[in-house]
Amino acid sequence: MEKLPKVALPFIILFVVIVVLISKSAITIKSGQAGVLYKTFAGGVVTDEPALGEGFHIVMPWDKVHVYEVRQQEVFEKMDVLSSNGLDIKLDASVWFQPRIKDLAKLHQEKSEQYIARILLPAIRSAARSVVGRYTPEQLYSSKRDAIQVEIFEETKKIVDDQYIQLNEVLIRDVTLPPTIKEAIERKLKQEQESLEYEFRLVTADKEAQKVRIEAQGKADANRILSASLTDKILQDKGIEATVKLSESSNSKVIIIGAGDSGMPIILGNQ
């Protein structure tokens, strides 16, 4: 009985070693992640095999797995850049990106897990400075924000495309100008808006005046044509027609035929 612990001790030690080895050999990769295998005694980073996918994996206890987030990620960056005339502009941007999973091993081997700080952020800063430097503060504040967003995306994409990073979108969230410049631009934009409204009112008034002139000219032309067509004979015929209609009504009246120089009838009645 006294020898039993001595006999069992090697088995206990062996069991502990096995448990430790298994714990170091087993790795679980979570959803939205992938792993890069590093073989300590077989050439380091494995670049000729696909990255380890989600789920449970067994590796040699002396090897290591570097786990990366492969879903779309977002980083925010505040930048100080210069406009085309040298004024300081503050730019707030967010970048949507993800590592290219098929090149994950190369990304780890060449750029490391610090690829965001070492590659992506310097790229977005460089592109932003290059693009913003082409525009004036007024363009940045008003009409060109969408344009610079597209241009920064395109220039950043050129830089990171061969760095194993997939760039999905660049969003310009805010452009901050020096207060005095912003106030001057706002005053100018307000004056331009007021000028456009005044011009619109002038154009509207001119069109209304043209409409009145056209209507008046049309009435004048109609009256002139009517006057030219009304002969004495036509007037007499019209007078006779009116007299006949009135004589047929039930109202009492006195009709004098041939009154006046024109010989037109005169109607006298109680209405």
CSV table of C-alpha atoms in Angstrom, one decimal:
chain,number,residue,atom,x,y,z
A,1,MET,CA,0.0,0.0,0.0
A,2,GLU,CA,2.9,2.3,0.8
A,3,LYS,CA,4.3,1.6,-2.7
A,4,LEU,CA,1.1,2.5,-4.5
A,5,PRO,CA,1.6,6.2,-4.7
A,6,LYS,CA,5.1,5.7,-6.2
A,7,VAL,CA,3.7,3.4,-8.9
A,8,ALA,CA,0.8,5.7,-9.7
A,9,LEU,CA,2.9,8.8,-9.8
A,10,PRO,CA,4.2,8.3,-13.4
A,11,PHE,CA,0.7,7.7,-14.6
A,12,ILE,CA,-0.5,10.9,-13.0
A,13,ILE,CA,2.4,12.8,-14.5
A,14,LEU,CA,1.7,11.3,-17.9
A,15,PHE,CA,-2.0,12.2,-17.6
A,16,VAL,CA,-1.2,15.8,-16.7
A,17,VAL,CA,1.2,16.0,-19.7
A,18,ILE,CA,-1.5,14.7,-22.0
A,19,VAL,CA,-4.0,17.2,-20.7
A,20,VAL,CA,-1.6,20.0,-21.2
A,21,LEU,CA,-0.7,18.9,-24.7
A,22,ILE,CA,-4.3,18.6,-25.7
A,23,SER,CA,-5.2,22.0,-24.3
A,24,LYS,CA,-2.3,23.5,-26.3
A,25,SER,CA,-3.2,21.6,-29.4
A,26,ALA,CA,-6.9,22.4,-29.5
A,27,ILE,CA,-8.1,25.7,-30.8
A,28,THR,CA,-11.6,27.0,-31.6
A,29,ILE,CA,-12.0,29.7,-34.2
A,30,LYS,CA,-15.2,31.8,-33.7
A,31,SER,CA,-17.7,33.1,-36.2
A,32,GLY,CA,-16.3,35.8,-38.5
A,33,GLN,CA,-12.7,34.8,-37.8
A,34,ALA,CA,-10.0,32.9,-39.5
A,35,GLY,CA,-6.6,31.5,-38.4
A,36,VAL,CA,-3.1,31.6,-39.7
A,37,LEU,CA,-1.0,28.6,-38.7
A,38,TYR,CA,2.6,29.1,-37.7
A,39,LYS,CA,4.7,25.9,-37.7
A,40,THR,CA,7.6,26.3,-35.3
A,41,PHE,CA,9.7,23.4,-36.8
A,42,ALA,CA,8.3,23.4,-40.4
A,43,GLY,CA,9.1,26.8,-42.0
A,44,GLY,CA,7.0,29.2,-40.0
A,45,VAL,CA,3.9,30.8,-41.4
A,46,VAL,CA,1.9,28.4,-43.7
A,47,THR,CA,1.2,30.3,-46.9
A,48,ASP,CA,0.5,27.4,-49.3
A,49,GLU,CA,-2.7,26.2,-47.5
A,50,PRO,CA,-6.0,28.0,-46.9
A,51,ALA,CA,-6.5,29.8,-43.6
A,52,LEU,CA,-8.1,27.9,-40.8
A,53,GLY,CA,-11.9,28.4,-40.9
A,54,GLU,CA,-14.5,28.6,-38.1
A,55,GLY,CA,-14.8,25.7,-35.7
A,56,PHE,CA,-12.6,23.3,-33.8
A,57,HIS,CA,-9.0,22.5,-34.9
A,58,ILE,CA,-6.1,20.3,-33.6
A,59,VAL,CA,-2.6,21.6,-34.1
A,60,MET,CA,0.8,20.5,-32.8
A,61,PRO,CA,1.3,21.9,-29.3
A,62,TRP,CA,4.5,23.6,-30.4
A,63,ASP,CA,2.7,25.4,-33.3
A,64,LYS,CA,0.7,28.6,-33.0
A,65,VAL,CA,-2.5,29.9,-34.6
A,66,HIS,CA,-2.9,33.7,-35.1
A,67,VAL,CA,-6.6,34.5,-35.2
A,68,TYR,CA,-7.9,37.4,-37.4
A,69,GLU,CA,-11.3,39.2,-37.7
A,70,VAL,CA,-12.3,38.7,-41.3
A,71,ARG,CA,-15.7,40.3,-41.2
A,72,GLN,CA,-16.1,44.0,-42.4
A,73,GLN,CA,-14.7,46.3,-39.8
A,74,GLU,CA,-14.8,50.1,-39.3
A,75,VAL,CA,-12.1,52.5,-38.1
A,76,PHE,CA,-12.6,56.2,-37.5
A,77,GLU,CA,-9.9,58.8,-38.3
A,78,LYS,CA,-9.7,62.5,-37.6
A,79,MET,CA,-7.2,64.2,-39.9
A,80,ASP,CA,-5.7,67.7,-40.3
A,81,VAL,CA,-5.3,68.5,-44.0
A,82,LEU,CA,-4.7,71.5,-46.1
A,83,SER,CA,-6.9,73.0,-48.8
A,84,SER,CA,-5.7,74.2,-52.2
A,85,ASN,CA,-5.0,77.7,-50.7
A,86,GLY,CA,-3.2,76.4,-47.7
A,87,LEU,CA,-6.0,76.6,-45.0
A,88,ASP,CA,-6.2,74.1,-42.3
A,89,ILE,CA,-9.1,71.7,-42.7
A,90,LYS,CA,-10.2,69.1,-40.2
A,91,LEU,CA,-11.6,65.9,-41.7
A,92,ASP,CA,-13.6,63.2,-39.9
A,93,ALA,CA,-13.8,59.9,-41.9
A,94,SER,CA,-14.7,56.3,-41.3
A,95,VAL,CA,-13.3,53.4,-43.3
A,96,TRP,CA,-15.0,50.1,-44.0
A,97,PHE,CA,-12.6,47.3,-44.7
A,98,GLN,CA,-11.7,43.6,-44.1
A,99,PRO,CA,-8.6,41.5,-44.7
A,100,ARG,CA,-8.7,39.3,-47.9
A,101,ILE,CA,-9.1,35.9,-46.4
A,102,LYS,CA,-7.3,34.1,-49.3
A,103,ASP,CA,-4.2,36.2,-48.6
A,104,LEU,CA,-4.5,36.2,-44.8
A,105,ALA,CA,-1.2,34.2,-44.3
A,106,LYS,CA,0.7,36.7,-46.5
A,107,LEU,CA,-0.9,39.6,-44.6
A,108,HIS,CA,0.3,38.1,-41.3
A,109,GLN,CA,3.7,37.3,-42.6
A,110,GLU,CA,4.4,40.6,-44.3
A,111,LYS,CA,2.3,43.2,-42.4
A,112,SER,CA,1.5,41.5,-39.1
A,113,GLU,CA,-1.5,41.8,-36.8
A,114,GLN,CA,-0.8,45.6,-36.7
A,115,TYR,CA,-1.7,46.0,-40.4
A,116,ILE,CA,-4.5,48.6,-39.6
A,117,ALA,CA,-2.0,51.0,-37.9
A,118,ARG,CA,0.9,50.2,-40.3
A,119,ILE,CA,-0.9,50.1,-43.6
A,120,LEU,CA,-4.6,51.2,-43.7
A,121,LEU,CA,-4.5,54.4,-41.6
A,122,PRO,CA,-1.4,55.8,-43.3
A,123,ALA,CA,-3.0,55.1,-46.6
A,124,ILE,CA,-6.2,57.0,-45.8
A,125,ARG,CA,-4.2,59.9,-44.4
A,126,SER,CA,-2.1,60.2,-47.5
A,127,ALA,CA,-5.1,59.9,-49.9
A,128,ALA,CA,-7.1,62.5,-47.9
A,129,ARG,CA,-4.2,65.1,-48.0
A,130,SER,CA,-3.7,64.5,-51.7
A,131,VAL,CA,-7.4,64.9,-52.6
A,132,VAL,CA,-8.3,67.8,-50.2
A,133,GLY,CA,-5.3,69.7,-51.5
A,134,ARG,CA,-7.1,70.0,-54.9
A,135,TYR,CA,-10.1,71.9,-53.6
A,136,THR,CA,-10.9,75.3,-52.0
A,137,PRO,CA,-12.5,75.5,-48.6
A,138,GLU,CA,-15.8,76.7,-50.3
A,139,GLN,CA,-15.8,73.6,-52.5
A,140,LEU,CA,-15.2,71.3,-49.5
A,141,TYR,CA,-17.9,73.0,-47.5
A,142,SER,CA,-20.6,72.8,-50.1
A,143,SER,CA,-20.7,71.2,-53.5
A,144,LYS,CA,-17.7,68.9,-53.6
A,145,ARG,CA,-18.0,66.7,-50.4
A,146,ASP,CA,-19.4,63.7,-52.3
A,147,ALA,CA,-16.6,64.1,-55.0
A,148,ILE,CA,-13.8,64.1,-52.4
A,149,GLN,CA,-15.3,61.1,-50.7
A,150,VAL,CA,-15.2,59.1,-54.0
A,151,GLU,CA,-11.7,60.3,-54.8
A,152,ILE,CA,-10.3,59.5,-51.3
A,153,PHE,CA,-11.8,56.0,-51.6
A,154,GLU,CA,-10.2,55.5,-55.1
A,155,GLU,CA,-6.8,56.7,-54.0
A,156,THR,CA,-6.8,54.7,-50.8
A,157,LYS,CA,-7.9,51.6,-52.7
A,158,LYS,CA,-4.9,51.9,-55.1
A,159,ILE,CA,-2.6,51.9,-52.1
A,160,VAL,CA,-4.1,48.9,-50.2
A,161,ASP,CA,-5.1,46.7,-53.1
A,162,ASP,CA,-1.7,45.0,-53.2
A,163,GLN,CA,-1.4,45.0,-49.4
A,164,TYR,CA,-4.0,42.1,-48.9
A,165,ILE,CA,-6.7,44.5,-47.6
A,166,GLN,CA,-10.1,44.8,-49.2
A,167,LEU,CA,-11.4,48.4,-49.0
A,168,ASN,CA,-15.2,48.6,-49.0
A,169,GLU,CA,-16.1,52.2,-48.4
A,170,VAL,CA,-14.7,55.6,-47.2
A,171,LEU,CA,-17.3,57.9,-45.6
A,172,ILE,CA,-16.6,61.6,-45.0
A,173,ARG,CA,-18.6,62.3,-41.8
A,174,ASP,CA,-17.6,65.9,-41.2
A,175,VAL,CA,-15.5,68.7,-42.7
A,176,THR,CA,-14.6,71.5,-40.3
A,177,LEU,CA,-13.3,74.8,-41.5
A,178,PRO,CA,-11.7,77.7,-39.5
A,179,PRO,CA,-14.6,79.7,-38.0
A,180,THR,CA,-13.9,82.9,-39.9
A,181,ILE,CA,-13.7,81.0,-43.2
A,182,LYS,CA,-16.9,79.2,-42.5
A,183,GLU,CA,-18.8,82.4,-41.6
A,184,ALA,CA,-17.5,84.1,-44.8
A,185,ILE,CA,-18.6,81.2,-46.9
A,186,GLU,CA,-22.1,81.1,-45.3
A,187,ARG,CA,-22.5,84.9,-45.9
A,188,LYS,CA,-21.5,84.4,-49.5
A,189,LEU,CA,-23.9,81.5,-50.0
A,190,LYS,CA,-26.7,83.5,-48.4
A,191,GLN,CA,-26.1,86.4,-50.7
A,192,GLU,CA,-26.0,84.1,-53.7
A,193,GLN,CA,-29.3,82.6,-52.7
A,194,GLU,CA,-30.9,86.0,-52.2
A,195,SER,CA,-29.6,87.1,-55.6
A,196,LEU,CA,-31.1,83.9,-57.2
A,197,GLU,CA,-34.4,84.6,-55.5
A,198,TYR,CA,-34.4,88.2,-56.7
A,199,GLU,CA,-33.6,87.1,-60.3
A,200,PHE,CA,-36.4,84.6,-60.1
A,201,ARG,CA,-38.9,87.3,-59.0
A,202,LEU,CA,-37.7,89.5,-61.9
A,203,VAL,CA,-38.2,86.7,-64.4
A,204,THR,CA,-41.6,85.8,-63.0
A,205,ALA,CA,-42.7,89.5,-63.1
A,206,ASP,CA,-41.4,89.9,-66.7
A,207,LYS,CA,-43.3,86.7,-67.8
A,208,GLU,CA,-46.5,88.0,-66.1
A,209,ALA,CA,-46.1,91.4,-67.9
A,210,GLN,CA,-45.6,89.6,-71.2
A,211,LYS,CA,-48.7,87.6,-70.6
A,212,VAL,CA,-50.8,90.7,-69.9
A,213,ARG,CA,-49.4,92.4,-73.0
A,214,ILE,CA,-50.2,89.4,-75.1
A,215,GLU,CA,-53.8,89.2,-73.8
A,216,ALA,CA,-54.3,93.0,-74.3
A,217,GLN,CA,-52.9,92.8,-77.8
A,218,GLY,CA,-55.2,89.9,-78.5
A,219,LYS,CA,-58.2,91.9,-77.3
A,220,ALA,CA,-57.2,94.9,-79.3
A,221,ASP,CA,-56.7,92.9,-82.5
A,222,ALA,CA,-60.1,91.2,-81.9
A,223,ASN,CA,-61.9,94.6,-81.4
A,224,ARG,CA,-60.2,96.0,-84.5
A,225,ILE,CA,-61.3,93.1,-86.6
A,226,LEU,CA,-64.8,93.3,-85.2
A,227,SER,CA,-65.0,97.0,-85.8
A,228,ALA,CA,-63.8,96.6,-89.4
A,229,SER,CA,-66.5,94.0,-90.1
A,230,LEU,CA,-69.5,95.9,-88.6
A,231,THR,CA,-71.2,97.7,-91.5
A,232,ASP,CA,-74.4,99.7,-91.2
A,233,LYS,CA,-76.3,96.9,-92.9
A,234,ILE,CA,-75.0,94.3,-90.4
A,235,LEU,CA,-75.9,96.6,-87.5
A,236,GLN,CA,-79.5,97.1,-88.8
A,237,ASP,CA,-79.9,93.3,-89.3
A,238,LYS,CA,-78.7,92.7,-85.7
A,239,GLY,CA,-81.1,95.4,-84.4
A,240,ILE,CA,-84.0,93.8,-86.2
A,241,GLU,CA,-83.1,90.4,-84.8
A,242,ALA,CA,-83.0,91.8,-81.2
A,243,THR,CA,-86.4,93.6,-81.8
A,244,VAL,CA,-88.0,90.4,-82.9
A,245,LYS,CA,-86.8,88.6,-79.8
A,246,LEU,CA,-88.0,91.4,-77.5
A,247,SER,CA,-91.4,91.6,-79.1
A,248,GLU,CA,-91.9,87.9,-78.4
A,249,SER,CA,-91.4,88.4,-74.6
A,250,SER,CA,-94.3,88.8,-72.2
A,251,ASN,CA,-93.0,92.1,-70.8
A,252,SER,CA,-94.9,95.2,-71.8
A,253,LYS,CA,-92.9,97.6,-74.1
A,254,VAL,CA,-93.3,100.1,-76.8
A,255,ILE,CA,-91.1,99.7,-79.9
A,256,ILE,CA,-90.5,102.7,-82.2
A,257,ILE,CA,-89.4,101.6,-85.6
A,258,GLY,CA,-87.1,103.9,-87.7
A,259,ALA,CA,-86.1,106.2,-84.9
A,260,GLY,CA,-83.0,108.3,-85.2
A,261,ASP,CA,-80.6,108.7,-88.1
A,262,SER,CA,-79.7,105.1,-88.3
A,263,GLY,CA,-83.3,104.0,-88.4
A,264,MET,CA,-82.7,101.5,-85.5
A,265,PRO,CA,-85.7,100.6,-83.4
A,266,ILE,CA,-86.1,102.2,-79.9
A,267,ILE,CA,-87.7,100.0,-77.2
A,268,LEU,CA,-89.5,101.5,-74.3
A,269,GLY,CA,-90.9,99.4,-71.5
A,270,ASN,CA,-91.3,98.9,-67.8
A,271,GLN,CA,-88.1,96.7,-67.4
